[in-house]
PDB file of C-alpha atoms in Angstrom:
ATOM      1  CA  ASP A  22     -27.283  74.755  59.231  1.00  0.00           C
ATOM      2  CA  ALA A  23     -25.921  75.501  62.703  1.00  0.00           C
ATOM      3  CA  GLY A  24     -26.392  71.994  64.132  1.00  0.00           C
ATOM      4  CA  ILE A  25     -25.034  71.910  67.651  1.00  0.00           C
ATOM      5  CA  THR A  26     -23.127  74.826  69.120  1.00  0.00           C
ATOM      6  CA  GLN A  27     -21.355  75.456  72.384  1.00  0.00           C
ATOM      7  CA  SER A  28     -20.382  78.670  74.122  1.00  0.00           C
ATOM      8  CA  PRO A  29     -18.007  79.893  75.214  1.00  0.00           C
ATOM      9  CA  ARG A  30     -15.336  77.979  73.291  1.00  0.00           C
ATOM     10  CA  TYR A  31     -12.681  78.918  75.858  1.00  0.00           C
ATOM     11  CA  LYS A  32     -13.079  79.919  79.489  1.00  0.00           C
ATOM     12  CA  ILE A  33     -10.650  80.718  82.277  1.00  0.00           C
ATOM     13  CA  THR A  34     -12.060  80.990  85.778  1.00  0.00           C
ATOM     14  CA  GLU A  35     -10.945  80.792  89.382  1.00  0.00           C
ATOM     15  CA  THR A  36     -11.570  78.193  92.028  1.00  0.00           C
ATOM     16  CA  GLY A  37     -14.912  78.695  93.744  1.00  0.00           C
ATOM     17  CA  ARG A  38     -16.574  80.664  90.964  1.00  0.00           C
ATOM     18  CA  GLN A  39     -19.747  79.584  89.245  1.00  0.00           C
ATOM     19  CA  VAL A  40     -19.445  78.825  85.549  1.00  0.00           C
ATOM     20  CA  THR A  41     -22.150  77.980  83.032  1.00  0.00           C
ATOM     21  CA  LEU A  42     -21.428  76.288  79.725  1.00  0.00           C
ATOM     22  CA  MET A  43     -24.073  76.597  77.062  1.00  0.00           C
ATOM     23  CA  CYS A  44     -25.220  74.064  74.481  1.00  0.00           C
ATOM     24  CA  HIS A  45     -27.737  74.710  71.732  1.00  0.00           C
ATOM     25  CA  GLN A  46     -28.990  72.374  68.982  1.00  0.00           C
ATOM     26  CA  THR A  47     -31.192  73.201  66.025  1.00  0.00           C
ATOM     27  CA  TRP A  48     -32.409  69.687  65.140  1.00  0.00           C
ATOM     28  CA  SER A  49     -35.063  69.318  67.872  1.00  0.00           C
ATOM     29  CA  HIS A  50     -33.246  66.213  69.052  1.00  0.00           C
ATOM     30  CA  SER A  51     -34.826  64.747  72.158  1.00  0.00           C
ATOM     31  CA  TYR A  52     -31.640  63.489  73.824  1.00  0.00           C
ATOM     32  CA  MET A  53     -28.765  65.706  74.882  1.00  0.00           C
ATOM     33  CA  PHE A  54     -25.555  64.813  76.699  1.00  0.00           C
ATOM     34  CA  TRP A  55     -22.637  66.460  78.466  1.00  0.00           C
ATOM     35  CA  TYR A  56     -19.209  64.821  78.460  1.00  0.00           C
ATOM     36  CA  ARG A  57     -15.831  65.798  79.768  1.00  0.00           C
ATOM     37  CA  GLN A  58     -12.665  64.755  77.989  1.00  0.00           C
ATOM     38  CA  ASP A  59      -9.427  64.261  79.883  1.00  0.00           C
ATOM     39  CA  LEU A  60      -6.154  62.659  78.848  1.00  0.00           C
ATOM     40  CA  GLY A  61      -6.139  59.011  79.792  1.00  0.00           C
ATOM     41  CA  HIS A  62      -9.884  58.900  80.406  1.00  0.00           C
ATOM     42  CA  GLY A  63     -11.428  59.438  77.021  1.00  0.00           C
ATOM     43  CA  LEU A  64     -14.946  60.846  77.166  1.00  0.00           C
ATOM     44  CA  ARG A  65     -16.954  60.481  80.350  1.00  0.00           C
ATOM     45  CA  LEU A  66     -20.651  61.218  80.631  1.00  0.00           C
ATOM     46  CA  ILE A  67     -21.594  63.880  83.170  1.00  0.00           C
ATOM     47  CA  TYR A  68     -25.347  64.238  82.664  1.00  0.00           C
ATOM     48  CA  TYR A  69     -27.892  63.513  79.992  1.00  0.00           C
ATOM     49  CA  SER A  70     -31.435  64.539  79.230  1.00  0.00           C
ATOM     50  CA  ALA A  71     -34.130  62.535  77.449  1.00  0.00           C
ATOM     51  CA  ALA A  72     -36.438  65.517  76.920  1.00  0.00           C
ATOM     52  CA  ALA A  73     -37.254  68.941  78.320  1.00  0.00           C
ATOM     53  CA  ASP A  74     -37.435  68.810  82.120  1.00  0.00           C
ATOM     54  CA  ILE A  75     -36.000  65.271  82.240  1.00  0.00           C
ATOM     55  CA  THR A  76     -32.363  64.879  83.276  1.00  0.00           C
ATOM     56  CA  ASP A  77     -30.303  62.044  84.705  1.00  0.00           C
ATOM     57  CA  LYS A  78     -26.833  61.487  86.088  1.00  0.00           C
ATOM     58  CA  GLY A  79     -24.054  59.933  84.099  1.00  0.00           C
ATOM     59  CA  GLU A  80     -20.739  58.506  85.190  1.00  0.00           C
ATOM     60  CA  VAL A  81     -19.194  61.651  86.776  1.00  0.00           C
ATOM     61  CA  PRO A  82     -21.986  64.059  87.902  1.00  0.00           C
ATOM     62  CA  ASP A  83     -20.501  65.387  91.159  1.00  0.00           C
ATOM     63  CA  GLY A  84     -19.952  69.146  91.152  1.00  0.00           C
ATOM     64  CA  TYR A  85     -22.186  69.749  88.127  1.00  0.00           C
ATOM     65  CA  VAL A  86     -25.780  70.870  87.684  1.00  0.00           C
ATOM     66  CA  VAL A  87     -27.885  70.773  84.512  1.00  0.00           C
ATOM     67  CA  SER A  88     -31.276  72.002  83.455  1.00  0.00           C
ATOM     68  CA  ARG A  89     -33.382  71.650  80.328  1.00  0.00           C
ATOM     69  CA  SER A  90     -36.301  74.029  80.179  1.00  0.00           C
ATOM     70  CA  LYS A  91     -36.313  74.028  76.363  1.00  0.00           C
ATOM     71  CA  THR A  92     -35.624  71.128  74.006  1.00  0.00           C
ATOM     72  CA  GLU A  93     -32.889  73.001  72.152  1.00  0.00           C
ATOM     73  CA  ASN A  94     -30.827  74.139  75.153  1.00  0.00           C
ATOM     74  CA  PHE A  95     -28.915  72.130  77.735  1.00  0.00           C
ATOM     75  CA  PRO A  96     -26.707  74.313  79.969  1.00  0.00           C
ATOM     76  CA  LEU A  97     -24.114  72.808  82.309  1.00  0.00           C
ATOM     77  CA  THR A  98     -23.264  74.700  85.502  1.00  0.00           C
ATOM     78  CA  LEU A  99     -20.264  74.255  87.737  1.00  0.00           C
ATOM     79  CA  GLU A 100     -21.614  75.759  90.958  1.00  0.00           C
ATOM     80  CA  SER A 101     -18.201  76.146  92.633  1.00  0.00           C
ATOM     81  CA  ALA A 102     -15.426  75.373  90.193  1.00  0.00           C
ATOM     82  CA  THR A 103     -12.464  73.266  91.294  1.00  0.00           C
ATOM     83  CA  ARG A 104      -9.119  72.680  89.580  1.00  0.00           C
ATOM     84  CA  SER A 105     -10.076  69.065  88.927  1.00  0.00           C
ATOM     85  CA  GLN A 106     -12.826  70.381  86.655  1.00  0.00           C
ATOM     86  CA  THR A 107     -10.255  71.763  84.224  1.00  0.00           C
ATOM     87  CA  SER A 108     -11.137  69.851  81.093  1.00  0.00           C
ATOM     88  CA  VAL A 109     -12.637  69.974  77.623  1.00  0.00           C
ATOM     89  CA  TYR A 110     -16.429  69.734  77.739  1.00  0.00           C
ATOM     90  CA  PHE A 111     -18.476  68.365  74.861  1.00  0.00           C
ATOM     91  CA  CYS A 112     -22.179  68.544  74.360  1.00  0.00           C
ATOM     92  CA  ALA A 113     -23.916  65.983  72.133  1.00  0.00           C
ATOM     93  CA  SER A 114     -27.410  65.184  70.937  1.00  0.00           C
ATOM     94  CA  THR A 115     -29.301  62.307  69.343  1.00  0.00           C
ATOM     95  CA  GLY A 116     -32.736  61.926  67.871  1.00  0.00           C
ATOM     96  CA  ALA A 117     -33.801  59.191  70.270  1.00  0.00           C
ATOM     97  CA  GLY A 118     -32.427  56.556  72.584  1.00  0.00           C
ATOM     98  CA  GLY A 119     -31.559  53.100  71.350  1.00  0.00           C
ATOM     99  CA  GLY A 120     -28.384  53.692  69.389  1.00  0.00           C
ATOM    100  CA  GLU A 121     -29.024  56.739  67.276  1.00  0.00           C
ATOM    101  CA  THR A 122     -25.996  58.656  66.071  1.00  0.00           C
ATOM    102  CA  GLN A 123     -24.583  61.127  68.563  1.00  0.00           C
ATOM    103  CA  TYR A 124     -23.668  64.515  67.114  1.00  0.00           C
ATOM    104  CA  PHE A 125     -21.051  66.400  69.082  1.00  0.00           C
ATOM    105  CA  GLY A 126     -20.511  70.112  69.471  1.00  0.00           C
ATOM    106  CA  PRO A 127     -17.066  71.699  69.011  1.00  0.00           C
ATOM    107  CA  GLY A 128     -16.262  71.675  72.727  1.00  0.00           C
ATOM    108  CA  THR A 129     -15.489  74.196  75.468  1.00  0.00           C
ATOM    109  CA  ARG A 130     -11.993  74.340  76.914  1.00  0.00           C
ATOM    110  CA  LEU A 131     -12.242  75.239  80.599  1.00  0.00           C
ATOM    111  CA  LEU A 132      -9.285  76.172  82.768  1.00  0.00           C
ATOM    112  CA  VAL A 133      -9.835  76.563  86.511  1.00  0.00           C
ATOM    113  CA  LEU A 134      -7.012  78.397  88.253  1.00  0.00           C
TER     114      LEU A 134
ATOM    115  CA  GLY B 574     -21.088  49.785  84.915  1.00  0.00           C
ATOM    116  CA  GLU B 575     -19.557  49.127  81.520  1.00  0.00           C
ATOM    117  CA  ASN B 576     -15.765  49.206  81.097  1.00  0.00           C
ATOM    118  CA  VAL B 577     -14.304  49.769  77.634  1.00  0.00           C
ATOM    119  CA  GLU B 578     -10.610  49.256  77.017  1.00  0.00           C
ATOM    120  CA  GLN B 579      -8.934  50.447  73.824  1.00  0.00           C
ATOM    121  CA  HIS B 580      -5.535  49.555  72.332  1.00  0.00           C
ATOM    122  CA  PRO B 581      -3.129  50.787  71.216  1.00  0.00           C
ATOM    123  CA  SER B 582      -3.029  54.314  72.595  1.00  0.00           C
ATOM    124  CA  THR B 583      -0.819  55.453  69.719  1.00  0.00           C
ATOM    125  CA  LEU B 584      -0.353  54.001  66.263  1.00  0.00           C
ATOM    126  CA  SER B 585       1.876  55.069  63.379  1.00  0.00           C
ATOM    127  CA  VAL B 586       1.544  53.573  59.915  1.00  0.00           C
ATOM    128  CA  GLN B 587       2.947  54.306  56.501  1.00  0.00           C
ATOM    129  CA  GLU B 588       0.572  55.777  53.970  1.00  0.00           C
ATOM    130  CA  GLY B 589      -1.177  52.978  52.126  1.00  0.00           C
ATOM    131  CA  ASP B 590      -0.828  50.462  54.950  1.00  0.00           C
ATOM    132  CA  SER B 591      -3.681  49.221  57.113  1.00  0.00           C
ATOM    133  CA  ALA B 592      -4.442  50.285  60.675  1.00  0.00           C
ATOM    134  CA  VAL B 593      -6.277  48.223  63.282  1.00  0.00           C
ATOM    135  CA  ILE B 594      -7.608  49.490  66.599  1.00  0.00           C
ATOM    136  CA  LYS B 595      -9.086  47.091  69.134  1.00  0.00           C
ATOM    137  CA  CYS B 596     -11.573  47.535  71.958  1.00  0.00           C
ATOM    138  CA  THR B 597     -12.955  45.208  74.597  1.00  0.00           C
ATOM    139  CA  TYR B 598     -16.062  45.696  76.710  1.00  0.00           C
ATOM    140  CA  SER B 599     -17.236  44.119  79.927  1.00  0.00           C
ATOM    141  CA  ASP B 600     -21.047  44.244  79.859  1.00  0.00           C
ATOM    142  CA  SER B 601     -22.496  41.453  77.724  1.00  0.00           C
ATOM    143  CA  ALA B 602     -25.755  43.439  77.493  1.00  0.00           C
ATOM    144  CA  SER B 603     -24.096  46.174  75.418  1.00  0.00           C
ATOM    145  CA  ASN B 604     -25.528  46.047  71.923  1.00  0.00           C
ATOM    146  CA  TYR B 605     -24.393  49.156  70.070  1.00  0.00           C
ATOM    147  CA  PHE B 606     -20.771  49.959  69.247  1.00  0.00           C
ATOM    148  CA  PRO B 607     -19.938  53.234  67.481  1.00  0.00           C
ATOM    149  CA  TRP B 608     -16.522  54.491  66.413  1.00  0.00           C
ATOM    150  CA  TYR B 609     -15.658  58.185  66.396  1.00  0.00           C
ATOM    151  CA  LYS B 610     -12.903  60.195  64.751  1.00  0.00           C
ATOM    152  CA  GLN B 611     -11.733  63.358  66.464  1.00  0.00           C
ATOM    153  CA  GLU B 612      -9.584  65.892  64.678  1.00  0.00           C
ATOM    154  CA  LEU B 613      -7.587  68.478  66.555  1.00  0.00           C
ATOM    155  CA  GLY B 614      -9.774  71.141  68.124  1.00  0.00           C
ATOM    156  CA  LYS B 615     -13.034  69.514  67.048  1.00  0.00           C
ATOM    157  CA  GLY B 616     -15.691  67.322  68.540  1.00  0.00           C
ATOM    158  CA  PRO B 617     -15.819  63.571  67.829  1.00  0.00           C
ATOM    159  CA  GLN B 618     -17.583  62.547  64.652  1.00  0.00           C
ATOM    160  CA  LEU B 619     -19.195  59.161  64.029  1.00  0.00           C
ATOM    161  CA  ILE B 620     -17.439  57.223  61.268  1.00  0.00           C
ATOM    162  CA  ILE B 621     -19.022  53.791  61.558  1.00  0.00           C
ATOM    163  CA  ASP B 622     -21.103  51.779  63.988  1.00  0.00           C
ATOM    164  CA  ILE B 623     -22.210  48.198  64.482  1.00  0.00           C
ATOM    165  CA  ARG B 624     -25.026  46.550  66.375  1.00  0.00           C
ATOM    166  CA  SER B 625     -24.823  43.255  68.216  1.00  0.00           C
ATOM    167  CA  ASN B 626     -26.843  41.330  65.619  1.00  0.00           C
ATOM    168  CA  VAL B 627     -24.141  41.945  62.987  1.00  0.00           C
ATOM    169  CA  GLY B 628     -20.599  40.560  62.883  1.00  0.00           C
ATOM    170  CA  GLU B 629     -19.021  42.907  60.388  1.00  0.00           C
ATOM    171  CA  LYS B 630     -19.797  46.167  58.637  1.00  0.00           C
ATOM    172  CA  LYS B 631     -17.894  47.972  55.896  1.00  0.00           C
ATOM    173  CA  ASP B 632     -17.960  51.490  54.512  1.00  0.00           C
ATOM    174  CA  GLN B 633     -15.403  52.022  51.765  1.00  0.00           C
ATOM    175  CA  ARG B 634     -11.965  51.875  53.448  1.00  0.00           C
ATOM    176  CA  ILE B 635     -13.349  51.456  56.944  1.00  0.00           C
ATOM    177  CA  ALA B 636     -14.655  48.259  58.509  1.00  0.00           C
ATOM    178  CA  VAL B 637     -15.687  47.199  61.981  1.00  0.00           C
ATOM    179  CA  THR B 638     -15.851  43.646  63.310  1.00  0.00           C
ATOM    180  CA  LEU B 639     -17.611  42.432  66.437  1.00  0.00           C
ATOM    181  CA  ASN B 640     -17.041  39.257  68.413  1.00  0.00           C
ATOM    182  CA  LYS B 641     -19.813  39.049  71.013  1.00  0.00           C
ATOM    183  CA  THR B 642     -18.489  35.875  72.577  1.00  0.00           C
ATOM    184  CA  ALA B 643     -15.103  37.413  73.279  1.00  0.00           C
ATOM    185  CA  LYS B 644     -16.632  40.857  73.882  1.00  0.00           C
ATOM    186  CA  HIS B 645     -14.319  42.703  71.573  1.00  0.00           C
ATOM    187  CA  PHE B 646     -14.676  44.811  68.475  1.00  0.00           C
ATOM    188  CA  SER B 647     -12.147  46.300  66.091  1.00  0.00           C
ATOM    189  CA  LEU B 648     -11.801  49.133  63.614  1.00  0.00           C
ATOM    190  CA  HIS B 649      -9.937  48.432  60.387  1.00  0.00           C
ATOM    191  CA  ILE B 650      -8.777  51.211  58.073  1.00  0.00           C
ATOM    192  CA  THR B 651      -7.260  50.089  54.772  1.00  0.00           C
ATOM    193  CA  GLU B 652      -5.157  52.104  52.327  1.00  0.00           C
ATOM    194  CA  THR B 653      -4.531  54.753  54.939  1.00  0.00           C
ATOM    195  CA  GLN B 654      -4.117  58.367  53.881  1.00  0.00           C
ATOM    196  CA  PRO B 655      -2.619  61.359  55.720  1.00  0.00           C
ATOM    197  CA  GLU B 656      -6.118  62.749  56.323  1.00  0.00           C
ATOM    198  CA  ASP B 657      -6.877  59.632  58.379  1.00  0.00           C
ATOM    199  CA  SER B 658      -4.519  61.002  61.048  1.00  0.00           C
ATOM    200  CA  ALA B 659      -6.664  61.763  64.103  1.00  0.00           C
ATOM    201  CA  VAL B 660      -7.728  60.353  67.456  1.00  0.00           C
ATOM    202  CA  TYR B 661     -10.176  57.456  67.238  1.00  0.00           C
ATOM    203  CA  PHE B 662     -12.567  56.446  70.019  1.00  0.00           C
ATOM    204  CA  CYS B 663     -14.615  53.317  70.405  1.00  0.00           C
ATOM    205  CA  ALA B 664     -17.745  53.249  72.563  1.00  0.00           C
ATOM    206  CA  ALA B 665     -20.305  50.770  73.858  1.00  0.00           C
ATOM    207  CA  SER B 666     -23.919  51.246  74.844  1.00  0.00           C
ATOM    208  CA  LYS B 667     -26.831  49.038  75.857  1.00  0.00           C
ATOM    209  CA  THR B 668     -29.533  51.618  76.284  1.00  0.00           C
ATOM    210  CA  GLY B 669     -28.605  54.280  73.764  1.00  0.00           C
ATOM    211  CA  ASN B 670     -28.696  56.709  76.665  1.00  0.00           C
ATOM    212  CA  GLN B 671     -25.345  56.024  78.239  1.00  0.00           C
ATOM    213  CA  PHE B 672     -22.272  55.549  76.097  1.00  0.00           C
ATOM    214  CA  TYR B 673     -19.000  54.329  77.566  1.00  0.00           C
ATOM    215  CA  PHE B 674     -15.919  55.392  75.646  1.00  0.00           C
ATOM    216  CA  GLY B 675     -12.464  53.933  75.276  1.00  0.00           C
ATOM    217  CA  THR B 676      -9.471  56.118  76.071  1.00  0.00           C
ATOM    218  CA  GLY B 677      -8.668  56.820  72.424  1.00  0.00           C
ATOM    219  CA  THR B 678      -6.028  55.922  69.842  1.00  0.00           C
ATOM    220  CA  SER B 679      -3.892  58.603  68.240  1.00  0.00           C
ATOM    221  CA  LEU B 680      -3.309  57.486  64.652  1.00  0.00           C
ATOM    222  CA  THR B 681      -0.533  59.045  62.590  1.00  0.00           C
ATOM    223  CA  VAL B 682      -0.270  58.233  58.892  1.00  0.00           C
ATOM    224  CA  ILE B 683       3.230  58.935  57.621  1.00  0.00           C
ATOM    225  CA  PRO B 684       3.347  60.141  53.986  1.00  0.00           C
TER     226      PRO B 684
END
């Protein structure tokens, strides 16, 4: 069972370039989330989606764009990457809102030069 | 928004001893408190959770306690083993849509 996967696992890019991080889940979970993890900050929510075509901002959405045309995919795009977006990005999913278990992907390490 | 504080940031214990990690939250409406374990190079994995209508929950060597009045909750690991070494995160949520995480505790169990 694949569960939740992320690609690429590692990415190096340059300031100003567009980067898209992919997230795919095989459980048909309705909710999906994008977090960034930085030392001293723990995990911070960037965007989340309750269902296909429904997305909402989290704690740190600036500089990021998401879409959800299909239930199983939730790509995160950095339209013009900045050095401050160097981080580890985690995708997660749950079956429904209201406290269901979040399942996390393995993460994408992004370095912006 | 919610603010979750977690202490300590690092913790070293001898194998077989107990480990306690504490978190406080600011929003009294938060009602779901999960704990995650993150091993090196992997995503966080849920190890135990508690809801606001319960004061304590146990699962083998792991327990979580919640004090709603004081707005704090704690993770207790007994009889620690080297494989318990990891980073642990607490989180709080009131909607199940937005989770606010603590900054993590790096636990080292010394054999």
